[in-house]
mmCIF file of the C-alpha atoms, coordinates in Angstrom:
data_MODEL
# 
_entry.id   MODEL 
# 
loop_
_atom_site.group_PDB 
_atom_site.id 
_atom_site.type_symbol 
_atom_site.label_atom_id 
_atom_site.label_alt_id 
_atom_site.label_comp_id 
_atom_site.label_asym_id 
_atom_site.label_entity_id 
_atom_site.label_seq_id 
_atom_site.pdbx_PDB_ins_code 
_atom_site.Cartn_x 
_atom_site.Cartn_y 
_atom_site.Cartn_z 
_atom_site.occupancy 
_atom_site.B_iso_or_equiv 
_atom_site.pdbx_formal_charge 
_atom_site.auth_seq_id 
_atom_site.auth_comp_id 
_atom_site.auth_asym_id 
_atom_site.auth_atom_id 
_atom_site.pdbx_PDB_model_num 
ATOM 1   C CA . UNK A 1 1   ? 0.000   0.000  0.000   1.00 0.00 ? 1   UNK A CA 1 
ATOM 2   C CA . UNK A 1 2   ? 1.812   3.385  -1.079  1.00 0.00 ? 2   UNK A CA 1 
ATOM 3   C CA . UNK A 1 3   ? 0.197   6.594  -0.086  1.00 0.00 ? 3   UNK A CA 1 
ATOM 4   C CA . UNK A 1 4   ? 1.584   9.452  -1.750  1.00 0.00 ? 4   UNK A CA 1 
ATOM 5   C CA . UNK A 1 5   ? 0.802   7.198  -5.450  1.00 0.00 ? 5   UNK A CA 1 
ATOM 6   C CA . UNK A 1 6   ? 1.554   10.174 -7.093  1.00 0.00 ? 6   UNK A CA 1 
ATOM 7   C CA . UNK A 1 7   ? 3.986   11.657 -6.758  1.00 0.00 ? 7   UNK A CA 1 
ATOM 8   C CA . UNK A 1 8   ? 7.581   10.823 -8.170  1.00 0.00 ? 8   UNK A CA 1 
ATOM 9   C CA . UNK A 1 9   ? 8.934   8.768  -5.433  1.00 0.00 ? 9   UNK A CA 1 
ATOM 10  C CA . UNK A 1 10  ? 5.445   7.033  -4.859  1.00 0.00 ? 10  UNK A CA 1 
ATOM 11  C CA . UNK A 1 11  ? 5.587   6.269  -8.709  1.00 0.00 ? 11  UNK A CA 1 
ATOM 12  C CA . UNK A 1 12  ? 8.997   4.938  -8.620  1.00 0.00 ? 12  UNK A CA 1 
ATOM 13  C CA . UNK A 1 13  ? 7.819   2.627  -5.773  1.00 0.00 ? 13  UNK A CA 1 
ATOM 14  C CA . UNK A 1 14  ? 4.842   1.179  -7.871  1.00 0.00 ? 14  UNK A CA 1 
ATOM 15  C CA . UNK A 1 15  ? 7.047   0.493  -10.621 1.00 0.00 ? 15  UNK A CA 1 
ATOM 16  C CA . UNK A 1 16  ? 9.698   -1.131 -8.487  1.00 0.00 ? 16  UNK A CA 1 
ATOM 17  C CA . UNK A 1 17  ? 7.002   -3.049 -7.091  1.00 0.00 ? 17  UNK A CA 1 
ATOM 18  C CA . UNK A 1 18  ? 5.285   -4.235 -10.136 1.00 0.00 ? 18  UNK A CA 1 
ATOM 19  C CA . UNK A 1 19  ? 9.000   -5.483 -11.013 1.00 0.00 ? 19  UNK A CA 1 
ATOM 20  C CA . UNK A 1 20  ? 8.995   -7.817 -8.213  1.00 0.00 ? 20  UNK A CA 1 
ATOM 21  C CA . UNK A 1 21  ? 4.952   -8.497 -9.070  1.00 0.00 ? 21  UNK A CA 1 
ATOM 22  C CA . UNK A 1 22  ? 3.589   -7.582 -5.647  1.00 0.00 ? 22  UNK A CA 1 
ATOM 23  C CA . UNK A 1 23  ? -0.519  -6.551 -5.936  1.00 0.00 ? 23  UNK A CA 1 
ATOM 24  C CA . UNK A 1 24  ? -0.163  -3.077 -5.422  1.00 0.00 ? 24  UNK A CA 1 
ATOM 25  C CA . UNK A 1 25  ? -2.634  -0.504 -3.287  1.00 0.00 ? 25  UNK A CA 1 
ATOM 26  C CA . UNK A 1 26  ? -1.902  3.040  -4.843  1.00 0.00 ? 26  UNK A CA 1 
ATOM 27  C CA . UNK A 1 27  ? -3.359  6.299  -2.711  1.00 0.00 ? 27  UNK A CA 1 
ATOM 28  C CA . UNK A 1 28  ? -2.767  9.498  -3.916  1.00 0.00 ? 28  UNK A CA 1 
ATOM 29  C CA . UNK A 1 29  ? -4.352  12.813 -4.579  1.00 0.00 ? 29  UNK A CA 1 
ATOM 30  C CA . UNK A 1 30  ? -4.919  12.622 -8.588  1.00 0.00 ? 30  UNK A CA 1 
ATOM 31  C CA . UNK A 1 31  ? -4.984  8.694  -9.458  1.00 0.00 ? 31  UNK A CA 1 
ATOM 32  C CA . UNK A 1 32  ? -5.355  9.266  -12.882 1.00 0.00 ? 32  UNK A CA 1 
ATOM 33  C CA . UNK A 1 33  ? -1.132  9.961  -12.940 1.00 0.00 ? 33  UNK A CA 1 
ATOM 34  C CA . UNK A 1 34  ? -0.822  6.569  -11.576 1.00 0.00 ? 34  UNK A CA 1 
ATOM 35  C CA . UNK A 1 35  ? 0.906   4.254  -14.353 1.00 0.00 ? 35  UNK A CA 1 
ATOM 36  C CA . UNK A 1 36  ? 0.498   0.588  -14.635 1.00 0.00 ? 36  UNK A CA 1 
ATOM 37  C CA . UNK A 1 37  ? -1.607  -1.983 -13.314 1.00 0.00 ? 37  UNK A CA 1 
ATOM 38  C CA . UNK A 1 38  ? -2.352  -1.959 -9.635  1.00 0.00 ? 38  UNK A CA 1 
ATOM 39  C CA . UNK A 1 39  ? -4.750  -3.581 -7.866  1.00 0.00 ? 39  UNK A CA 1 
ATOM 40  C CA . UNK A 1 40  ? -6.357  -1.023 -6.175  1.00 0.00 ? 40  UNK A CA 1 
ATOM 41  C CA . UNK A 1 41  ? -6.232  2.897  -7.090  1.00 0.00 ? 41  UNK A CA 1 
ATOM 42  C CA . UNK A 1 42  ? -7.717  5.317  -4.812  1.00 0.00 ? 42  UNK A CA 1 
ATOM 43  C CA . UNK A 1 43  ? -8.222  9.015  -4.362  1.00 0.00 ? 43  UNK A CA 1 
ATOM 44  C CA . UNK A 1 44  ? -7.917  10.626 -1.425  1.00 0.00 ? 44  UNK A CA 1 
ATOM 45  C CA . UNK A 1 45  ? -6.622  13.486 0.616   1.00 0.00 ? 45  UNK A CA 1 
ATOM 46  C CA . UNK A 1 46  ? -4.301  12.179 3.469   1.00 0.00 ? 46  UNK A CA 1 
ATOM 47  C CA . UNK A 1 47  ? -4.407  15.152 5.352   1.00 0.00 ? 47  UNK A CA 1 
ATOM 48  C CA . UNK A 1 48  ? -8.193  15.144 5.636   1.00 0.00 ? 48  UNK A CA 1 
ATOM 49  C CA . UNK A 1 49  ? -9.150  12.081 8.404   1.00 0.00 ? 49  UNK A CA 1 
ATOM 50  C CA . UNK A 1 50  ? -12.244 11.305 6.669   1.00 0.00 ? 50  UNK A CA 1 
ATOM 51  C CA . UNK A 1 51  ? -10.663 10.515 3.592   1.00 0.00 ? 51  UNK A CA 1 
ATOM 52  C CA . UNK A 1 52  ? -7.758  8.341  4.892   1.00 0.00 ? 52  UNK A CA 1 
ATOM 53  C CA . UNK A 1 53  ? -10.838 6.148  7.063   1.00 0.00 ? 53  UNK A CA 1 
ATOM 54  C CA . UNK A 1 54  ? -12.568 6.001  3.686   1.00 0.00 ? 54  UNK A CA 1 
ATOM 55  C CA . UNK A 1 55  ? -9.382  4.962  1.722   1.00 0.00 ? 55  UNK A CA 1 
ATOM 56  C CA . UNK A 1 56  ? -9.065  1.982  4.076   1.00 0.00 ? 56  UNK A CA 1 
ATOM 57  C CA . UNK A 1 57  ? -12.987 1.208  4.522   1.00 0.00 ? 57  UNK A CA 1 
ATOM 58  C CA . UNK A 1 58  ? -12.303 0.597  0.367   1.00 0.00 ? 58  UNK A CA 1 
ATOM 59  C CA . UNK A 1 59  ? -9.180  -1.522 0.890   1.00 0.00 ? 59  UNK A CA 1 
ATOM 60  C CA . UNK A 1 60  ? -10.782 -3.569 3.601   1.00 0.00 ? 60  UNK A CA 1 
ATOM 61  C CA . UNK A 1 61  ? -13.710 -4.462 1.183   1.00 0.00 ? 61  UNK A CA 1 
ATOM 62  C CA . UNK A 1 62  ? -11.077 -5.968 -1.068  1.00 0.00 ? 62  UNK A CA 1 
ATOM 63  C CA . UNK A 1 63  ? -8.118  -6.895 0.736   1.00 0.00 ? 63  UNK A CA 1 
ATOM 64  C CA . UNK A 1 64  ? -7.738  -8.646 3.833   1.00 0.00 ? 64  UNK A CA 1 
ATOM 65  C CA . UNK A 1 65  ? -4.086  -8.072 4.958   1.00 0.00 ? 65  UNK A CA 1 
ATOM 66  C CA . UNK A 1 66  ? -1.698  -5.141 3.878   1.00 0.00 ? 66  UNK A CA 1 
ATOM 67  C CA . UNK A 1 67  ? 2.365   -6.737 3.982   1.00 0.00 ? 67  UNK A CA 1 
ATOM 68  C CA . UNK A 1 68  ? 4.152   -3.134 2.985   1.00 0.00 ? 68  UNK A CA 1 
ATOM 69  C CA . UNK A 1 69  ? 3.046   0.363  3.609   1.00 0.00 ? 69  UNK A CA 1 
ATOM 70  C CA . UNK A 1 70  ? 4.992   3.272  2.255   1.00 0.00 ? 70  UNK A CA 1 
ATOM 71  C CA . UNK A 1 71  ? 4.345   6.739  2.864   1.00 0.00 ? 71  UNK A CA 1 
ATOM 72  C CA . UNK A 1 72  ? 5.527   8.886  0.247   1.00 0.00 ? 72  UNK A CA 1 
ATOM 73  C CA . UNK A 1 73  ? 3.763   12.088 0.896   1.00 0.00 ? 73  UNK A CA 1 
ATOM 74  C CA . UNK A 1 74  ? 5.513   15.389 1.081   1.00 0.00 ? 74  UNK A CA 1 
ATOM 75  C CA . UNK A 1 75  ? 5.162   19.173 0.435   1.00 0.00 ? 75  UNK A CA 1 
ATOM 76  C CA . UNK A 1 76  ? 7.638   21.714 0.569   1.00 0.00 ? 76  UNK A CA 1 
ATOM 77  C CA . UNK A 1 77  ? 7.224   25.700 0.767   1.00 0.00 ? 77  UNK A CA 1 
ATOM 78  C CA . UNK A 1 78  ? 9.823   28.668 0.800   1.00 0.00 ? 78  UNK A CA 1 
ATOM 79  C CA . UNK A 1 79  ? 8.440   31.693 3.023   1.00 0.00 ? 79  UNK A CA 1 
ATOM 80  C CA . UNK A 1 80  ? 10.097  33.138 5.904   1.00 0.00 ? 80  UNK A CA 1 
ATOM 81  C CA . UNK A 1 81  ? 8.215   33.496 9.750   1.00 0.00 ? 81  UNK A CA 1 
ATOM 82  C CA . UNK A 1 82  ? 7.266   37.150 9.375   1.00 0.00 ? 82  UNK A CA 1 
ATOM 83  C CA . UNK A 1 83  ? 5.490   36.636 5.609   1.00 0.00 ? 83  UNK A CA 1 
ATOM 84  C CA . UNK A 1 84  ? 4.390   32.829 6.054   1.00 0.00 ? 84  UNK A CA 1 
ATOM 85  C CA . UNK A 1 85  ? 0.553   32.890 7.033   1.00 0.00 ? 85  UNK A CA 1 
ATOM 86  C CA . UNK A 1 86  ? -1.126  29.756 8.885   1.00 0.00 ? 86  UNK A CA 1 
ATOM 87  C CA . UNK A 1 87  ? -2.220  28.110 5.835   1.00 0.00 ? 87  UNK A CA 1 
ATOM 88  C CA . UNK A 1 88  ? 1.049   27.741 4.602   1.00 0.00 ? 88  UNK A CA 1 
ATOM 89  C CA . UNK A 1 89  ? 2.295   26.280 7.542   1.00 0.00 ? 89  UNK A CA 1 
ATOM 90  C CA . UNK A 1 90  ? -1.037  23.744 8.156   1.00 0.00 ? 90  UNK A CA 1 
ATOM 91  C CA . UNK A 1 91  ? -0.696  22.702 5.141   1.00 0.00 ? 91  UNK A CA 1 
ATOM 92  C CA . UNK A 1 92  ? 3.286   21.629 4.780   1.00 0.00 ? 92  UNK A CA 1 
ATOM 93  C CA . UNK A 1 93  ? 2.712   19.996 8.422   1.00 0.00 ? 93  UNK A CA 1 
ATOM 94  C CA . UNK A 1 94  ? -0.614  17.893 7.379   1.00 0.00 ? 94  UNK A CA 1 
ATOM 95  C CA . UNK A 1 95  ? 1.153   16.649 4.611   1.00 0.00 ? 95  UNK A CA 1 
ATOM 96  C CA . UNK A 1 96  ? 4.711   15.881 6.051   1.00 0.00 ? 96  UNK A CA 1 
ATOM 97  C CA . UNK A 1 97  ? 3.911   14.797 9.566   1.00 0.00 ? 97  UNK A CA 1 
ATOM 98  C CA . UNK A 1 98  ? 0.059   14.952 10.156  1.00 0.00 ? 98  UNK A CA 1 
ATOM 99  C CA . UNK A 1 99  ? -0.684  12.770 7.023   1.00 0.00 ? 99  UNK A CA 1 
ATOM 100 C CA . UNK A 1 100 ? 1.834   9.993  8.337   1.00 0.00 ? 100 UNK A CA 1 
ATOM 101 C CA . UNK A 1 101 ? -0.101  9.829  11.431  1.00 0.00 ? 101 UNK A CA 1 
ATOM 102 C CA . UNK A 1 102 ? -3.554  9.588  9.963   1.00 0.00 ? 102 UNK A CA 1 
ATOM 103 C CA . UNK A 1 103 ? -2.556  6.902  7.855   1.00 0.00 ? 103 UNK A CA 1 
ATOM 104 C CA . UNK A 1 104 ? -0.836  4.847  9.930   1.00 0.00 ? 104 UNK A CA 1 
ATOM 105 C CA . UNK A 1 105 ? -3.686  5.178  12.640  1.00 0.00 ? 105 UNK A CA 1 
ATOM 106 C CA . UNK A 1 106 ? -6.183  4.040  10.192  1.00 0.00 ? 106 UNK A CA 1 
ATOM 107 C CA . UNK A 1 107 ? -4.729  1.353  8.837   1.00 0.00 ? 107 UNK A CA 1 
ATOM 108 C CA . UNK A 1 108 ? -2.714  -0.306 11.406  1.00 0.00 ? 108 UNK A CA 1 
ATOM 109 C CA . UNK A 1 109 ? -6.086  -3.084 12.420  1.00 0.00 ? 109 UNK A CA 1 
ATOM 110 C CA . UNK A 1 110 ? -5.453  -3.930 8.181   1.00 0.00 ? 110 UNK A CA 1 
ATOM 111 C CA . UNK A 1 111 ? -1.899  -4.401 8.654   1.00 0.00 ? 111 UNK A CA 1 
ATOM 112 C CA . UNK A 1 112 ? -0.147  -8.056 9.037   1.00 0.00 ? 112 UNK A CA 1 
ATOM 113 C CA . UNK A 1 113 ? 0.928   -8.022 12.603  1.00 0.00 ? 113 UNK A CA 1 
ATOM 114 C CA . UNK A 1 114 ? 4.490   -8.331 10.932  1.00 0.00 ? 114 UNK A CA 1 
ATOM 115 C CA . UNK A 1 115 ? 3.630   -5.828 8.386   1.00 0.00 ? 115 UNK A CA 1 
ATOM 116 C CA . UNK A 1 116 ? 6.895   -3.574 6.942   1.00 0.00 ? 116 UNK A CA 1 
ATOM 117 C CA . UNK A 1 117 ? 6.041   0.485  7.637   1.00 0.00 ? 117 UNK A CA 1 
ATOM 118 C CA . UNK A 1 118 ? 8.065   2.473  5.751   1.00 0.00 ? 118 UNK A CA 1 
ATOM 119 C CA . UNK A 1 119 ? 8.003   6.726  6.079   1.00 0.00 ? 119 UNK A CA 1 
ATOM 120 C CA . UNK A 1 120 ? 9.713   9.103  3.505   1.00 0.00 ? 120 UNK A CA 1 
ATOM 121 C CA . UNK A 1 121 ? 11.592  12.041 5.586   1.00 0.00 ? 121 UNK A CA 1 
ATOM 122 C CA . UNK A 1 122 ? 14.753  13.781 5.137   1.00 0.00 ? 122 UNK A CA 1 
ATOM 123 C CA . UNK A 1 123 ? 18.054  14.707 6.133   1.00 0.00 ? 123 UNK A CA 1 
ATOM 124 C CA . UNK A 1 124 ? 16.420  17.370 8.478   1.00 0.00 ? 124 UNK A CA 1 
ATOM 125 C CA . UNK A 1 125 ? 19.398  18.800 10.079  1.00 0.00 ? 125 UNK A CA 1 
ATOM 126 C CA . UNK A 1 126 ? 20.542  20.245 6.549   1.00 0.00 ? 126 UNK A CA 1 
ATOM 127 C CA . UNK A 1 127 ? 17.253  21.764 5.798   1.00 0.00 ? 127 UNK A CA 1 
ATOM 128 C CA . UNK A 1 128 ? 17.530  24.740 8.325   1.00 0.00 ? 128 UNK A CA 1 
ATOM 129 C CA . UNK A 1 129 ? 17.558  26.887 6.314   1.00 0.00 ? 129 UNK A CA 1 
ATOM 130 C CA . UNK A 1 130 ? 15.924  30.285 5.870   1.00 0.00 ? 130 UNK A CA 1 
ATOM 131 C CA . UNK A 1 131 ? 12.202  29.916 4.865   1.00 0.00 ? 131 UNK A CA 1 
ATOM 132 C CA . UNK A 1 132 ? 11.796  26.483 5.494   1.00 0.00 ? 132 UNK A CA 1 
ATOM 133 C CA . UNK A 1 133 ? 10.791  26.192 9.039   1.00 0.00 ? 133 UNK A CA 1 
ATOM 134 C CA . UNK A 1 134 ? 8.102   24.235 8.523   1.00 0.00 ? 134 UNK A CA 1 
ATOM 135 C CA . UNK A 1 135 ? 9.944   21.787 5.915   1.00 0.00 ? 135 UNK A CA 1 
ATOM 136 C CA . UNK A 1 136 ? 11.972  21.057 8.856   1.00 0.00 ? 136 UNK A CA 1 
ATOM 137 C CA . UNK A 1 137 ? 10.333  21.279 11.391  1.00 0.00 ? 137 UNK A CA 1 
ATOM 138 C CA . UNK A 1 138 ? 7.662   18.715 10.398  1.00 0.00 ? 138 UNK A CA 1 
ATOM 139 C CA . UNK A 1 139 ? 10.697  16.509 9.210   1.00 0.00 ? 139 UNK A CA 1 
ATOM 140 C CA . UNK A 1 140 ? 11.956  16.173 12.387  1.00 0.00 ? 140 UNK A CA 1 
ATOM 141 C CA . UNK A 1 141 ? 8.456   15.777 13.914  1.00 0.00 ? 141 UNK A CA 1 
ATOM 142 C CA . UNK A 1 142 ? 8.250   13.077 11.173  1.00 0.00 ? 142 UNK A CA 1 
ATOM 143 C CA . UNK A 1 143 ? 11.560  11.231 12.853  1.00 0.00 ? 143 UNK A CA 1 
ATOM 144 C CA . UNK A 1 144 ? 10.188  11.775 16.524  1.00 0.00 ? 144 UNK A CA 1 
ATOM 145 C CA . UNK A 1 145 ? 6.554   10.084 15.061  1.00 0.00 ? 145 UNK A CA 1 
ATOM 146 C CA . UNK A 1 146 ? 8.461   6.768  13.874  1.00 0.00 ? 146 UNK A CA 1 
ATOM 147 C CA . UNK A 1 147 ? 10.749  6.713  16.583  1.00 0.00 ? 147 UNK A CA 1 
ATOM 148 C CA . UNK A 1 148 ? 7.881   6.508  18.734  1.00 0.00 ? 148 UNK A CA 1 
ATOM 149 C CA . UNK A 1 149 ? 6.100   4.151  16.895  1.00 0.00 ? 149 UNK A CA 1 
ATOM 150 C CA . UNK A 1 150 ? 8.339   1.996  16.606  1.00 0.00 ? 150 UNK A CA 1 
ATOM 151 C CA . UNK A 1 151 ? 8.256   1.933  20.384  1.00 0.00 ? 151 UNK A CA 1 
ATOM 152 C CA . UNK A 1 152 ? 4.602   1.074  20.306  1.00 0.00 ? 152 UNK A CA 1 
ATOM 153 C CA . UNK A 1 153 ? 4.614   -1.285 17.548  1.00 0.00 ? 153 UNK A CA 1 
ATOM 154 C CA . UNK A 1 154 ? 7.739   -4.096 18.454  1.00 0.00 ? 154 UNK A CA 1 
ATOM 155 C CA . UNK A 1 155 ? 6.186   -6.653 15.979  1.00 0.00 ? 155 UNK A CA 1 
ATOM 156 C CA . UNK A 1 156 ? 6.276   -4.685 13.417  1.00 0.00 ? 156 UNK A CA 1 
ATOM 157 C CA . UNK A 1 157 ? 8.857   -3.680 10.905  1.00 0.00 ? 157 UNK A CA 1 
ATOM 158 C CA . UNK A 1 158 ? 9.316   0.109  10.519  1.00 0.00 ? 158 UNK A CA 1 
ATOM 159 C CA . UNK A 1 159 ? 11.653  2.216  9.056   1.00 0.00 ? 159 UNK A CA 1 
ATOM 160 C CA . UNK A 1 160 ? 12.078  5.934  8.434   1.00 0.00 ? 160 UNK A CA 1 
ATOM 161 C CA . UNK A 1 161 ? 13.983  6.434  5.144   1.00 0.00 ? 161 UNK A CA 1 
ATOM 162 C CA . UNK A 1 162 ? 16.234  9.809  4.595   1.00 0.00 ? 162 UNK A CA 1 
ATOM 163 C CA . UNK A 1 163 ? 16.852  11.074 1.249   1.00 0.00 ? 163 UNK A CA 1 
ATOM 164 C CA . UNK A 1 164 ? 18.784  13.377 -0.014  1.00 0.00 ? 164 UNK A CA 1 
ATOM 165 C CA . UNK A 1 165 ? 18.203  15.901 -3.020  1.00 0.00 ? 165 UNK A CA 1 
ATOM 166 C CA . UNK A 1 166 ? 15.906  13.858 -5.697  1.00 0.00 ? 166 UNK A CA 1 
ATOM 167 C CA . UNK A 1 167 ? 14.847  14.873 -8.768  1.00 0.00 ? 167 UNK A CA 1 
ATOM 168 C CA . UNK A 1 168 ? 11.110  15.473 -8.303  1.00 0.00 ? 168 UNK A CA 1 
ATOM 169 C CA . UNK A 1 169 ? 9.084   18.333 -8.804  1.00 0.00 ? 169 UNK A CA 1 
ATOM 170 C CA . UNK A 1 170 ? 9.235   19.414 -5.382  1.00 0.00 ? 170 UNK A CA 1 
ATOM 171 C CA . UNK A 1 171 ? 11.969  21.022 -6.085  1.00 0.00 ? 171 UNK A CA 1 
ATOM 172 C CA . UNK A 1 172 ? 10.440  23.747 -8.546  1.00 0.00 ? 172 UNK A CA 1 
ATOM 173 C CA . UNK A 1 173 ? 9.065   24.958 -5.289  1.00 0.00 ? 173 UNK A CA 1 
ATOM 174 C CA . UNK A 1 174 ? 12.146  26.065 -3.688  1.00 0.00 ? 174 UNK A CA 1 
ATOM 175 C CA . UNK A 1 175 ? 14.612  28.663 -4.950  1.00 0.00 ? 175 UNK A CA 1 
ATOM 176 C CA . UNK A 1 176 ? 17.646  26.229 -4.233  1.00 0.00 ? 176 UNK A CA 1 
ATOM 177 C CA . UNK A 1 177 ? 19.440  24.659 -7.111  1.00 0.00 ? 177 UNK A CA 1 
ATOM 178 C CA . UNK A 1 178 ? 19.280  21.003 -7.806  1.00 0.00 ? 178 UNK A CA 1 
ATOM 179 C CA . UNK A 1 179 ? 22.617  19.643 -6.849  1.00 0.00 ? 179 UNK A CA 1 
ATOM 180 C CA . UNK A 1 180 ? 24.400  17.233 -9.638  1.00 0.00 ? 180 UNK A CA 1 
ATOM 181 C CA . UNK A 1 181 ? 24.486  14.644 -7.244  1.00 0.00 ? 181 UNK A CA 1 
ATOM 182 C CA . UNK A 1 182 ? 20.415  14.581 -6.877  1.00 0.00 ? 182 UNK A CA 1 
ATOM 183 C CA . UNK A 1 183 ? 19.435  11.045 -6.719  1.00 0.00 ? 183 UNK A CA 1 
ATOM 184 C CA . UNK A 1 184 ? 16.355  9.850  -9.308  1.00 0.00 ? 184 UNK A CA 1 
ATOM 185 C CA . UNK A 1 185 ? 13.135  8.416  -7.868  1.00 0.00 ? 185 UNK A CA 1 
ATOM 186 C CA . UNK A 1 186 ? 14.215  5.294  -9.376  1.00 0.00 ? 186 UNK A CA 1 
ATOM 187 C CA . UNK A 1 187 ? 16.840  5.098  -7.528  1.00 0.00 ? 187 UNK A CA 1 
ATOM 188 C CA . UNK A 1 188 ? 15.737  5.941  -4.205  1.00 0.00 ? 188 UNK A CA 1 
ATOM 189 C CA . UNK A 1 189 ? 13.022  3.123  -4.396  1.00 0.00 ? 189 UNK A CA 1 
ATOM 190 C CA . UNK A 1 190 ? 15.306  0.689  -5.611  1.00 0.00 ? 190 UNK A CA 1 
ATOM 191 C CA . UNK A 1 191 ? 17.881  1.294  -2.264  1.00 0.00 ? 191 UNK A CA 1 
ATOM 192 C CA . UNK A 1 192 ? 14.170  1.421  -0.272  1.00 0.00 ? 192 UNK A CA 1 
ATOM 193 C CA . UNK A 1 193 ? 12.704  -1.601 -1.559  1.00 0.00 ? 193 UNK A CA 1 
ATOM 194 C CA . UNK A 1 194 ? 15.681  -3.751 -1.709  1.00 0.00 ? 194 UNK A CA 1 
ATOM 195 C CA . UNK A 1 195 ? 16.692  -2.598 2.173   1.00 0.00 ? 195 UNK A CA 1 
ATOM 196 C CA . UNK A 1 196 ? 13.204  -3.249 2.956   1.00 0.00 ? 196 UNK A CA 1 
ATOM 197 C CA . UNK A 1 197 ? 13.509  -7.059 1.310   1.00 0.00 ? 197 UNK A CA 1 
ATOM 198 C CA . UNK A 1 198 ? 17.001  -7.693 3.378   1.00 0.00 ? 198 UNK A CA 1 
ATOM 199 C CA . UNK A 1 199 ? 14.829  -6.649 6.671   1.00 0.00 ? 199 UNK A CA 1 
ATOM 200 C CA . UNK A 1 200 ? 16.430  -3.834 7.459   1.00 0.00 ? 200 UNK A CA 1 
ATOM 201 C CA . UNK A 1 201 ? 14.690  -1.414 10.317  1.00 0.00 ? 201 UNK A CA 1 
ATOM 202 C CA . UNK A 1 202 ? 15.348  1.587  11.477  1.00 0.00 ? 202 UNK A CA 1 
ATOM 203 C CA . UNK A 1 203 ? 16.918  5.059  9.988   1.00 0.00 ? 203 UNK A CA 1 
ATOM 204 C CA . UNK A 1 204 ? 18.222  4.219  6.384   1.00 0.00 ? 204 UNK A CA 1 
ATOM 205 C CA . UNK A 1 205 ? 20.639  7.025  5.309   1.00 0.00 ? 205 UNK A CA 1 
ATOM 206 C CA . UNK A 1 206 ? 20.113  7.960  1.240   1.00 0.00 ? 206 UNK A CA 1 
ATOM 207 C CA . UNK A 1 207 ? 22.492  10.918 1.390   1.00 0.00 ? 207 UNK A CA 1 
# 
């Protein structure tokens, strides 16, 4: 189950996925981007807790256990304190940290009791920089969330996954160059999923 279908990392996933011919549950915000077969596609906000219970009402109609669940979400704003207004904020910190927890609270009863959880975040402690408080901050609220649940949830497997500079759109919403080192999506779900197949928990460093 990927949340965040969508988007160029949660694509990359799918397709990595379909490689290894896993049935596939793709959740994103505009499902008609989503390329290939899966065998569920759903639309839904996963900042909005209504939608994320309705998601997994629909999954649990057609699928009885969930093995993976990857969330892929992310948003990304430049605006300093003094000119950012609320919205702006909300709406970086429902989608990097708020989403992940409305997710994962919905669908934990669907998940396998040794079910793999894996969250996108991001090397955090580089990212403090001027007008993107709220990047960060919900980054590191994002490692402090899986850290936790982790905590909570000893059977299963999580693991909070740090990138560094990928070639997605995000990135045409920042005034900061793409470095020549930026990792493709491809990429980064090929290091995720095959970490994720050798069992490996915990923080996995992409940088």
């Amino acid at each position: 189950m990927i949340w965040g279908a969508n988007g160029g990392i949660g694509k990359a996933m799918i397709s990595r996925l379909q490689k290894e011919e896993w049935d596939i549950v793709a959740i994103g915000k505009d499902v008609d981007q989503i390329k290939g077969p899966v065998r569920l596609a759903i639309q839904a906000d996963m900042t909005d807790a209504v939608s994320v219970y309705d998601a997994i009402l629909s999954v649990s109609y057609e699928i009885d256990e969930i093995a993976l669940s990857i969330y892929a979400v992310g948003d990304i704003v430049s605006d300093k304190v003094d000119t950012m207004g609320p919205d702006e904020w909300n709406r970086i910190i429902a989608a990097n940290l708020t989403g992940a927890y409305l997710t994962t609270h919905y669908s934990l009863p669907l998940l396998a009791q040794d079910a793999y959880m894996i969250f996108l975040g991001a090397v955090s402690e580089r990212l403090r920089l001027p007008g993107l408080s709220a990047y960060a901050a919900s980054k590191s609220g994002i490692e402090a969330f899986v850290e936790t649940l982790w905590k909570e949830q000893r059977k299963r497997r999580i693991m909070l996954v740090r990138p560094g500079a990928v070639r997605t759109p995000l990135w045409d919403k920042v005034p900061l160059n793409l470095p020549k080192n930026a990792a493709t999506p491809e990429k980064i779900a090929a290091r995720v999923i095959e970490a994720s197949f050798k069992g490996y928990t915990g923080v996995l460093d992409l940088t």
